[in-house]
XYZ file of C-alpha atoms in Angstrom:
701
model
C 5.853 173.665 12.642
C 3.408 172.189 10.562
C 4.559 170.570 7.386
C 3.366 170.546 3.669
C 1.039 167.209 2.923
C 0.342 167.024 6.506
C -3.699 165.104 6.326
C -3.773 166.236 10.577
C -3.910 169.701 9.760
C -5.645 169.359 6.177
C -3.138 170.341 4.044
C -2.454 168.248 0.815
C 0.665 168.601 -1.597
C 0.014 169.711 -5.036
C -0.348 166.369 -6.752
C -2.455 165.060 -3.773
C -4.948 168.084 -4.754
C -4.831 167.727 -8.296
C -5.660 163.537 -7.385
C -8.640 164.961 -5.355
C -9.860 167.391 -7.786
C -9.649 165.093 -10.226
C -11.326 162.716 -8.543
C -15.355 162.796 -9.126
C -17.717 163.836 -6.306
C -19.992 161.114 -5.225
C -23.463 162.027 -2.912
C -24.390 159.092 -1.577
C -26.796 160.038 0.718
C -29.266 162.681 -0.674
C -31.999 162.727 1.714
C -31.948 166.580 3.987
C -30.456 165.755 7.326
C -32.982 165.603 10.452
C -31.506 169.271 12.053
C -31.219 172.215 9.932
C -28.980 174.652 9.912
C -29.325 178.043 8.390
C -26.899 180.566 7.266
C -27.724 182.889 10.527
C -26.613 180.281 12.837
C -23.457 179.345 11.299
C -22.644 182.608 11.681
C -23.823 183.213 14.761
C -21.825 180.218 15.921
C -18.407 180.981 13.989
C -18.582 184.569 15.897
C -18.939 182.720 19.677
C -16.316 180.741 18.649
C -14.074 182.973 17.741
C -10.442 183.099 19.312
C -10.509 186.056 22.303
C -7.222 187.666 20.497
C -9.028 187.970 17.037
C -12.123 190.033 18.497
C -11.221 193.746 18.747
C -10.567 194.766 22.131
C -12.917 196.447 24.227
C -12.137 200.079 25.410
C -12.019 200.817 29.456
C -12.262 204.035 30.301
C -11.259 204.029 34.088
C -10.252 208.075 34.377
C -11.378 211.717 33.402
C -8.391 212.328 31.608
C -8.916 208.931 29.650
C -12.316 210.291 28.454
C -11.059 213.666 27.506
C -8.618 211.919 25.159
C -11.124 209.583 23.926
C -13.923 212.898 23.293
C -10.962 214.847 21.759
C -9.989 211.985 19.281
C -13.485 211.467 18.075
C -14.269 214.908 17.603
C -11.464 215.356 15.580
C -12.323 212.549 13.511
C -15.243 213.594 13.111
C -14.106 217.279 12.097
C -12.150 216.249 9.783
C -14.367 214.026 8.134
C -16.420 217.024 7.925
C -13.958 218.916 5.728
C -13.613 216.352 3.238
C -17.657 215.656 2.928
C -19.164 219.000 4.226
C -22.514 218.455 2.016
C -23.043 214.729 3.162
C -25.964 215.070 5.708
C -25.336 211.916 7.723
C -21.901 212.941 8.499
C -23.257 215.724 10.476
C -26.104 213.783 12.095
C -23.871 211.220 13.458
C -21.795 213.897 15.130
C -24.572 216.033 16.607
C -26.037 212.057 18.030
C -22.782 211.464 19.463
C -22.521 214.598 21.442
C -25.755 214.012 22.540
C -25.070 210.688 23.812
C -21.813 212.424 25.614
C -24.444 214.831 27.425
C -22.765 218.047 26.005
C -25.435 219.440 24.585
C -24.151 222.962 23.923
C -21.756 221.206 21.505
C -24.357 219.191 19.884
C -26.519 222.189 19.390
C -23.529 223.480 17.735
C -23.285 221.131 15.544
C -27.181 221.169 14.527
C -26.414 224.785 13.634
C -23.368 224.200 11.631
C -25.539 221.778 9.762
C -28.465 224.169 9.004
C -25.902 226.599 7.865
C -24.988 224.164 5.370
C -27.946 223.105 3.964
C -31.172 224.381 6.012
C -33.481 223.496 3.190
C -32.907 219.950 3.925
C -36.181 219.121 6.198
C -34.434 215.859 7.365
C -32.115 218.096 9.707
C -34.811 219.967 10.990
C -37.151 216.612 11.921
C -33.749 215.003 13.675
C -32.874 218.061 15.862
C -36.455 218.820 17.090
C -36.367 215.424 17.819
C -33.265 215.674 19.819
C -34.255 218.779 21.907
C -37.937 216.978 22.504
C -36.243 213.681 23.626
C -34.059 215.383 26.577
C -37.048 217.427 27.416
C -35.461 220.978 26.218
C -39.319 222.138 25.172
C -38.677 225.452 24.771
C -35.313 225.200 22.439
C -38.019 222.317 20.481
C -40.331 225.517 19.990
C -37.931 227.287 18.720
C -36.479 224.872 15.762
C -39.686 224.226 14.902
C -40.633 227.402 14.259
C -37.799 228.261 12.458
C -38.120 225.149 10.574
C -42.068 226.258 9.252
C -40.666 229.469 8.517
C -38.442 228.314 6.478
C -39.766 225.675 4.748
C -43.816 226.157 4.953
C -44.552 223.748 2.660
C -43.265 220.615 3.843
C -46.048 219.321 5.545
C -44.234 217.324 7.689
C -42.788 219.945 9.750
C -46.238 221.315 10.509
C -47.462 217.907 11.352
C -44.431 217.650 14.291
C -45.093 221.157 15.624
C -48.837 220.414 16.209
C -48.310 217.107 17.724
C -45.943 218.160 20.078
C -47.829 221.197 21.312
C -51.265 218.770 21.164
C -49.435 216.409 23.109
C -48.162 218.951 25.620
C -51.812 220.053 25.882
C -51.171 223.036 24.510
C -54.357 223.450 22.541
C -54.367 227.278 21.839
C -50.832 227.163 20.620
C -51.867 223.818 17.778
C -54.497 226.034 17.111
C -52.505 229.155 15.892
C -49.842 226.963 14.429
C -52.905 225.252 12.071
C -54.050 228.874 11.147
C -50.556 230.132 10.485
C -50.556 226.759 8.346
C -53.497 227.360 6.802
C -52.457 230.994 5.656
C -50.536 229.018 3.182
C -53.223 227.174 1.563
C -52.298 223.069 1.762
C -53.762 220.843 0.472
C -56.892 219.095 1.465
C -55.419 217.070 3.973
C -54.017 219.642 5.764
C -57.491 221.393 5.611
C -58.998 218.236 6.754
C -56.548 217.666 9.685
C -57.375 221.226 10.993
C -61.357 220.099 11.277
C -60.365 216.901 12.824
C -58.936 218.489 15.493
C -61.141 221.127 15.996
C -63.823 218.129 16.493
C -61.733 216.101 18.773
C -62.728 218.764 20.477
C -66.118 219.156 20.027
C -65.634 222.440 18.388
C -68.474 222.380 15.685
C -68.909 225.495 14.564
C -65.325 226.314 14.477
C -65.130 222.854 12.158
C -68.038 224.336 9.925
C -65.753 228.059 9.225
C -62.982 225.665 8.281
C -65.311 223.621 6.289
C -66.212 226.794 4.600
C -62.818 228.007 4.103
C -61.610 225.112 3.283
C -64.331 224.737 0.059
C -63.430 228.105 -0.344
C -59.295 227.167 -0.942
C -60.031 223.804 -3.158
C -63.891 224.619 -4.764
C -63.796 220.835 -5.876
C -66.895 218.068 -5.787
C -65.007 216.038 -2.892
C -64.411 219.315 -0.925
C -68.452 220.215 -0.937
C -69.762 216.551 -0.669
C -67.066 216.062 2.803
C -68.684 219.307 3.725
C -72.402 218.447 3.619
C -71.780 214.952 4.984
C -70.230 216.823 7.874
C -73.490 219.245 8.301
C -75.791 215.700 7.604
C -73.920 214.003 10.527
C -74.649 216.518 12.955
C -78.292 216.939 12.151
C -77.981 220.130 9.773
C -80.462 218.992 6.961
C -81.249 222.183 5.844
C -77.568 223.819 5.997
C -76.437 220.171 4.204
C -79.200 220.997 0.934
C -77.947 224.783 0.981
C -73.944 223.094 0.475
C -75.347 220.767 -2.092
C -77.297 223.608 -3.863
C -73.874 226.029 -3.511
C -71.740 222.928 -5.573
C -73.900 222.623 -8.184
C -74.094 226.335 -9.016
C -70.611 226.872 -8.934
C -69.530 223.064 -10.575
C -72.371 222.129 -13.015
C -69.408 221.550 -15.726
C -66.499 220.255 -13.638
C -65.324 216.938 -14.927
C -66.521 215.360 -11.475
C -69.809 217.152 -11.699
C -71.385 213.279 -11.954
C -70.249 212.442 -8.463
C -71.647 215.852 -7.009
C -75.000 214.837 -8.463
C -75.129 211.116 -7.433
C -74.145 212.341 -3.956
C -77.193 215.148 -3.761
C -79.570 212.504 -5.094
C -78.629 210.038 -2.203
C -79.096 212.909 0.412
C -82.429 213.861 -0.843
C -83.274 210.089 -0.796
C -82.451 209.670 2.574
C -84.407 212.242 3.663
C -87.486 210.617 2.028
C -87.474 213.492 -0.333
C -88.027 211.060 -4.096
C -89.328 214.129 -5.672
C -86.380 216.097 -5.173
C -84.073 212.707 -5.922
C -86.028 212.592 -9.251
C -85.815 215.794 -10.431
C -81.351 216.060 -9.565
C -81.320 212.587 -11.586
C -82.875 214.005 -14.464
C -81.394 217.106 -14.095
C -78.089 215.942 -14.365
C -78.490 213.731 -17.017
C -79.362 216.791 -19.518
C -76.747 218.377 -18.162
C -73.584 216.350 -18.264
C -71.871 214.750 -21.089
C -73.236 210.895 -21.894
C -70.044 209.864 -22.052
C -69.071 210.264 -18.170
C -72.675 209.750 -17.058
C -72.096 206.001 -16.791
C -72.708 206.133 -12.599
C -75.296 208.380 -12.931
C -77.204 206.079 -15.004
C -76.996 203.064 -12.866
C -77.986 205.248 -9.969
C -80.729 206.575 -11.343
C -82.169 203.147 -12.583
C -81.757 201.303 -9.180
C -83.555 204.800 -8.265
C -86.428 204.103 -10.365
C -86.658 200.220 -9.746
C -86.857 201.089 -5.964
C -89.101 204.337 -6.386
C -90.956 204.253 -9.430
C -93.503 202.827 -11.453
C -93.283 200.678 -14.535
C -92.678 202.975 -17.158
C -90.199 205.006 -15.335
C -87.940 201.800 -15.081
C -88.298 201.227 -18.795
C -88.327 205.005 -19.975
C -85.237 205.447 -17.266
C -82.876 201.728 -18.590
C -83.452 202.450 -22.476
C -82.861 206.375 -21.848
C -79.790 205.417 -20.164
C -78.613 203.337 -23.207
C -80.055 205.435 -25.837
C -77.823 208.185 -24.831
C -74.781 205.726 -25.005
C -75.757 204.835 -28.763
C -76.790 208.618 -29.350
C -73.048 209.480 -28.537
C -71.137 206.451 -30.127
C -73.092 207.527 -33.170
C -72.020 211.051 -33.226
C -68.291 210.446 -32.164
C -68.589 208.350 -35.754
C -71.500 207.923 -37.829
C -69.721 204.713 -39.522
C -69.746 202.887 -37.214
C -72.348 200.588 -38.586
C -72.188 198.441 -35.437
C -73.479 201.111 -32.646
C -76.216 201.422 -35.111
C -77.179 198.058 -34.891
C -76.853 197.813 -31.295
C -79.269 201.306 -31.093
C -81.732 199.385 -33.775
C -82.033 196.559 -31.428
C -82.580 198.693 -28.505
C -85.459 200.861 -30.120
C -86.760 197.341 -31.386
C -87.212 196.117 -27.870
C -88.771 198.777 -27.401
C -91.235 198.174 -29.616
C -91.884 201.923 -30.841
C -92.646 201.586 -34.863
C -91.745 205.254 -35.848
C -88.887 205.552 -33.328
C -87.252 202.203 -35.064
C -87.900 203.790 -38.585
C -86.488 206.814 -37.605
C -83.081 205.199 -36.455
C -83.430 202.883 -39.336
C -83.287 205.905 -41.814
C -80.816 207.893 -40.368
C -78.413 205.104 -40.540
C -78.834 204.254 -44.073
C -78.466 207.760 -44.662
C -74.271 207.296 -43.862
C -73.032 205.771 -46.969
C -69.716 205.142 -47.193
C -67.469 207.455 -48.701
C -65.414 205.319 -50.738
C -66.481 203.231 -53.339
C -64.752 200.161 -52.015
C -67.130 196.519 -51.140
C -65.047 196.163 -48.008
C -66.534 199.332 -46.736
C -70.130 198.922 -47.887
C -70.605 195.188 -46.434
C -72.006 196.126 -43.021
C -73.917 198.864 -44.469
C -75.986 196.486 -46.712
C -76.738 194.547 -43.610
C -77.819 197.637 -42.188
C -80.585 197.778 -45.258
C -80.768 193.820 -44.913
C -81.961 194.238 -41.543
C -84.069 197.350 -42.568
C -86.027 195.292 -45.354
C -86.556 192.272 -43.176
C -88.202 194.144 -40.012
C -90.514 195.942 -42.607
C -91.514 192.632 -43.724
C -91.874 190.435 -40.808
C -92.052 192.925 -37.756
C -94.582 195.840 -39.354
C -96.220 193.515 -42.037
C -95.846 196.489 -44.654
C -94.811 194.814 -47.750
C -94.996 197.917 -49.921
C -92.122 199.282 -47.583
C -90.058 196.215 -47.980
C -90.383 196.611 -51.713
C -89.057 200.231 -51.545
C -86.767 199.284 -49.130
C -85.323 196.426 -51.709
C -85.665 198.728 -54.928
C -83.629 202.112 -53.181
C -80.807 199.530 -51.805
C -80.766 197.930 -55.102
C -80.706 201.834 -56.885
C -77.373 202.923 -54.103
C -74.734 200.096 -54.877
C -72.682 200.674 -57.593
C -73.288 197.778 -60.071
C -70.051 199.006 -62.221
C -67.841 198.575 -59.481
C -68.998 195.999 -57.395
C -72.321 194.217 -56.406
C -73.537 192.015 -53.748
C -75.341 189.142 -54.807
C -77.298 188.508 -51.917
C -79.794 191.299 -51.960
C -80.611 190.853 -55.353
C -81.422 187.535 -53.856
C -83.689 188.363 -50.972
C -85.945 190.873 -53.055
C -86.276 187.955 -55.658
C -87.471 185.474 -52.567
C -89.709 188.301 -51.259
C -91.691 188.786 -54.781
C -91.586 184.721 -54.279
C -92.936 184.743 -51.257
C -95.462 187.192 -52.448
C -96.194 184.883 -55.066
C -95.361 187.678 -57.723
C -93.488 185.219 -60.101
C -92.683 187.543 -62.582
C -91.341 190.489 -60.698
C -88.859 187.959 -59.390
C -87.928 186.873 -62.633
C -87.329 190.439 -63.475
C -85.280 191.035 -60.708
C -82.920 188.123 -61.300
C -82.744 189.190 -65.233
C -81.752 192.490 -63.808
C -78.751 191.034 -61.585
C -77.578 188.780 -64.717
C -77.512 191.598 -66.635
C -76.166 194.188 -64.556
C -73.839 192.357 -62.123
C -73.922 188.611 -62.910
C -72.572 186.320 -60.172
C -72.289 183.178 -59.607
C -74.690 182.439 -56.818
C -77.190 184.394 -59.023
C -77.177 181.932 -62.100
C -77.302 178.842 -59.422
C -80.160 180.202 -57.450
C -82.132 181.300 -60.619
C -81.702 177.971 -62.008
C -82.887 176.282 -58.933
C -85.741 178.100 -59.179
C -86.514 177.355 -62.821
C -85.766 173.680 -62.031
C -88.269 173.765 -59.120
C -90.371 175.176 -61.506
C -89.726 172.664 -64.116
C -89.128 175.016 -66.825
C -85.859 173.278 -68.657
C -86.199 175.500 -71.467
C -85.229 178.888 -69.188
C -82.746 176.499 -67.351
C -80.831 175.846 -70.994
C -81.380 179.393 -71.653
C -79.725 180.263 -68.126
C -76.924 177.941 -68.643
C -75.881 179.087 -71.934
C -75.581 182.700 -70.368
C -74.015 181.491 -67.231
C -71.218 179.551 -69.606
C -71.082 182.733 -71.775
C -70.415 185.454 -69.359
C -67.797 182.094 -67.379
C -67.000 179.457 -70.072
C -63.943 178.362 -67.433
C -66.317 177.874 -64.910
C -66.319 173.439 -64.520
C -68.994 173.583 -62.509
C -71.515 175.078 -64.389
C -70.579 172.786 -67.549
C -70.698 169.933 -65.158
C -74.497 170.998 -64.023
C -75.549 171.760 -67.333
C -74.522 168.243 -68.858
C -76.120 166.554 -65.244
C -79.010 168.777 -66.379
C -79.359 166.821 -69.818
C -78.563 163.438 -68.226
C -81.325 163.914 -66.028
C -83.511 164.619 -69.352
C -82.462 161.769 -70.956
C -80.840 163.897 -74.102
C -77.216 161.566 -74.386
C -76.342 163.481 -77.954
C -76.619 166.841 -75.780
C -74.481 165.703 -73.080
C -72.284 164.286 -75.178
C -71.847 168.240 -77.500
C -71.785 170.067 -73.892
C -68.796 167.985 -72.606
C -66.957 167.990 -76.237
C -67.723 171.712 -76.250
C -66.451 172.532 -72.960
C -63.117 170.112 -73.507
C -62.442 172.400 -76.193
C -62.172 175.332 -73.812
C -58.842 176.596 -73.878
C -58.887 177.872 -70.027
C -60.685 176.110 -67.520
C -60.368 176.403 -63.763
C -60.964 172.857 -62.727
C -60.401 170.571 -65.741
C -59.504 167.312 -64.049
C -63.150 167.458 -62.514
C -64.620 168.337 -66.107
C -62.785 165.143 -67.749
C -63.652 162.821 -64.763
C -67.178 163.677 -65.253
C -67.236 162.945 -69.198
C -65.087 159.985 -68.747
C -67.727 158.333 -66.013
C -70.580 159.895 -68.515
C -69.568 157.481 -71.170
C -68.707 154.071 -68.964
C -71.876 154.767 -67.767
C -73.559 154.674 -71.074
C -71.615 151.405 -71.614
C -69.366 153.432 -74.542
C -66.219 151.707 -74.237
C -64.649 152.720 -77.404
C -65.497 156.505 -76.938
C -64.017 155.831 -73.209
C -60.684 154.842 -74.485
C -61.209 157.817 -76.920
C -61.333 160.451 -74.171
C -58.620 158.788 -72.428
C -55.941 159.174 -75.411
C -57.278 162.626 -76.386
C -56.408 163.308 -72.587
C -52.796 162.272 -72.636
C -52.045 164.300 -75.581
C -52.906 167.257 -73.345
C -51.429 166.129 -70.200
C -49.569 162.967 -69.027
C -49.692 163.158 -65.442
C -49.558 159.643 -63.902
C -53.127 160.096 -62.317
C -54.480 159.942 -65.855
C -52.189 157.139 -66.859
C -53.036 155.097 -63.751
C -57.025 155.928 -63.960
C -56.726 154.608 -67.968
C -54.958 151.500 -66.864
C -57.378 150.424 -64.284
C -60.168 151.242 -66.748
C -59.107 148.924 -68.657
C -57.877 146.322 -66.276
C -61.551 146.393 -64.333
C -64.472 148.400 -66.121
C -65.193 145.966 -68.747
C -65.001 142.642 -66.972
C -67.917 144.442 -64.634
C -69.581 145.147 -67.289
C -69.763 141.747 -68.893
C -70.240 140.453 -65.180
C -73.357 142.231 -64.883
C -74.601 141.498 -68.700
C -73.731 137.691 -69.057
C -73.885 136.596 -65.765
C -74.241 132.947 -66.657
C -71.233 132.735 -68.957
C -68.591 129.342 -68.701
C -65.883 130.343 -66.912
C -62.802 129.725 -69.723
C -64.430 132.595 -71.494
C -64.250 134.932 -68.143
C -60.609 133.843 -67.795
C -59.781 134.742 -71.402
C -61.661 138.048 -70.991
C -59.483 138.911 -67.850
C -56.385 137.848 -69.427
C -57.178 140.744 -72.163
C -58.193 143.231 -70.055
C -55.006 142.719 -67.726
C -53.010 142.578 -71.120
C -54.553 145.855 -72.584
C -53.812 147.187 -68.922
C -49.849 146.756 -69.323
C -49.880 147.714 -72.571
C -51.068 150.782 -70.689
C -48.436 151.217 -68.090
C -45.548 149.917 -70.548
C -46.599 153.542 -72.447
C -46.563 154.801 -69.281
C -43.107 153.944 -68.213
C -41.597 154.651 -71.803
C -42.873 157.794 -71.436
C -41.618 159.098 -68.440
C -38.112 157.471 -69.148
C -37.393 159.039 -72.352
C -39.235 162.029 -72.451
C -39.613 162.983 -68.513
C -36.782 160.806 -66.640
C -36.357 163.892 -63.986
C -40.083 162.234 -62.230
C -38.949 159.513 -60.407
C -41.024 159.620 -58.206
C -44.189 158.884 -60.514
C -42.487 156.450 -62.239
C -42.554 154.617 -59.094
C -45.683 155.030 -58.061
C -46.823 153.455 -61.531
C -44.735 150.593 -61.264
C -46.440 150.425 -57.507
C -49.978 150.501 -59.043
C -49.231 147.845 -61.435
C -47.740 145.555 -58.970
C -51.112 145.903 -57.037
C -52.944 145.219 -60.474
C -50.851 142.041 -61.349
C -51.798 140.924 -57.237
C -55.426 141.761 -58.065
C -55.549 139.298 -60.997
C -54.147 136.576 -58.623
C -52.931 133.523 -61.087
C -53.331 135.326 -64.016
C -51.122 137.990 -63.057
C -47.548 137.758 -63.303
C -45.919 140.221 -60.448
C -42.172 139.182 -61.999
C -42.931 141.530 -64.757
C -43.366 144.363 -62.452
C -40.662 143.652 -59.703
C -37.893 143.218 -62.049
C -38.843 146.848 -63.115
C -39.078 148.432 -59.556
C -36.383 150.667 -58.635
C -34.385 151.044 -55.187
C -35.146 153.727 -52.482
C -32.006 155.818 -51.751
C -31.885 158.452 -49.265
C -29.963 161.098 -49.870
C -29.261 164.637 -48.798
C -29.277 167.757 -50.564
C -26.853 171.214 -50.148
C -29.038 174.005 -49.961
C -26.961 177.300 -49.543
C -28.645 180.786 -48.677
C -26.363 184.656 -48.607
C -28.379 185.015 -45.094
C -27.462 181.821 -43.421
C -25.449 179.221 -42.766
C -25.609 176.146 -45.586
C -28.228 173.525 -45.165
C -29.137 170.045 -46.306
C -32.130 168.237 -46.577
C -32.963 164.716 -46.848
C -35.000 163.410 -49.463
C -35.421 160.036 -51.280
C -33.815 158.969 -55.009
C -34.739 156.444 -56.960
C -32.475 154.204 -58.946
C -34.233 151.902 -61.473
C -32.494 148.912 -62.812
C -31.683 149.995 -66.145
C -29.834 152.493 -64.249
C -27.832 150.616 -61.905
C -24.460 150.180 -65.038
C -22.866 153.142 -64.300
C -20.053 152.694 -61.963
C -20.588 155.355 -59.313
C -24.248 153.008 -58.709
C -22.532 149.732 -58.751
C -20.287 151.350 -55.810
C -23.398 152.277 -53.908
C -25.204 148.964 -54.505
C -22.239 147.162 -53.373
C -22.299 149.229 -49.999
C -26.065 148.413 -49.715
C -25.016 144.492 -49.426
C -22.148 145.140 -47.631
C -24.565 147.281 -45.128
C -27.200 144.529 -45.083
C -24.902 141.826 -44.444
C -23.467 143.539 -41.390
C -26.577 144.079 -40.238
C -27.887 140.504 -40.479
C -24.873 138.929 -38.749
C -25.566 141.752 -35.767
C -28.668 140.268 -35.561
C -26.881 136.644 -35.363
């Protein structure tokens, strides 16, 4: 008797099991075994090596009494099972097949008949029943089963096919034909008719097959049926009959959805018969009667036909006609789809017919967008632009071009929105025609009706190229009157006066610009003003500008620029002016400049410390710039002045709470300035910082 924990028998005690499970499993060799074993092989070997006493015993029947007992027991099992699951067809089938295996065919038929009484609509039972009769060569019984099956279930095609197949195998061709006729009386689908036709063709009954085809197209008047019928006649060399089939199909199915396929097949038939004119007439008739959306394959075939049999004009007409019909369908569906109009016009332009092109342009621009919103008009305006460019460049009709621009400008609702592009193109067209007065009139109307930045800029550019400075000043005045907040216009106006050497005018323009309450980019304007004063060597005016700017804004960039100006600009100017000055005077001047820069930085730091203590990052950046300037001055600079004021950077976390999700934390950099370290908590932080630094150095040692 095996005892617990005996390792020879593979048993372990609970403690040994726990120790073994706790020990981590280590795979020493992970390479695949040279002989691979499949799951099927394992199961097969397990079954082969199974103990004989575990296997189920094989029952051996030695005398008729045992056989009778076995049959009685099995029949009782089947009958009990049927009483429980009467509607389960598989149980009946197994019962009947078992009776068949016992060669008791009467009982097997009885079971099949009982199964059919339960559910005669289940065609699987009929199929199994008939197959059993055929397998055991009871032909008349099989015929009886098939005949009853097709009578009760005439819509199950498989029953008809099996019945006919049996008769054909037996050589009963007349019987198979009779069954086909019974089946055709129920008007089956196309496959049933085609099977009947193939059956007759197998026995070379051409006339019978032709009659069946005639009945077939009457039962199923479809394009595919007529095409099959015509191909059958063509295969048998009956060209006139095939043509009559196609003609009949066209008369009946000209409005069918699949009529395109019919016309293509008809034309290809005539093409094979070398009747090219007939084929061309069929293609043209089809293109006139089939909607363009369903005639894609027809157009493609027609183009290929013309390429093979037609001349050059016919080919071009076929290609253009095909695409023309497509675009006509598209613009009819949606006349406001301007992309379709663009494609249509491009097609006609390639064809090169002026009247046709103008007609399409006129039809396209007649579709004015229904809503007065600019986004709906953008593609529409490009239609006018293309029309004008066509008249000018291709048609070379300048009067029509001028009329196109004029009508387009009249059509646009300028009070709600306008398009600077069309104004500028109309003016540039007049300039190309050397009509400067008309161009100025167009641009003047544009400024009066719908002023825009592009119009002002282009008008000023034109006058500047012509050298009319007074007109440029007038246009800049109107520009700034219309958009006083536009810093670009102020700067360009000042640059114009600078280029003309008008210093006082330039200064007056800048002064007027800086007095505006609202500016879109004031930093660019002030920078341009300051750079102008520096270029004029007016350092006093520059300092006054910086002081005036600091009244309006105290941004750290302004302080930084002011300090750099005091530190470097006067020195550079003096170097250029007095190149031979001795070194002592230059050194003294550098000290003065550095002193002024320090004063600016001191003011900035004091301003941030007293008025905006929360702007620690800007304050730290100013100190870094100050330190860089001190270093750039070399021996004159004193970095210790700045280093004593530099802050310490601390990484902190800030809680961000939200109602929808969990609380999150965000890291940020905080700056601790020397004057703030007197607080107790900051002293603790400093001590912790020193301790951490010392510990890191010890670890490195």
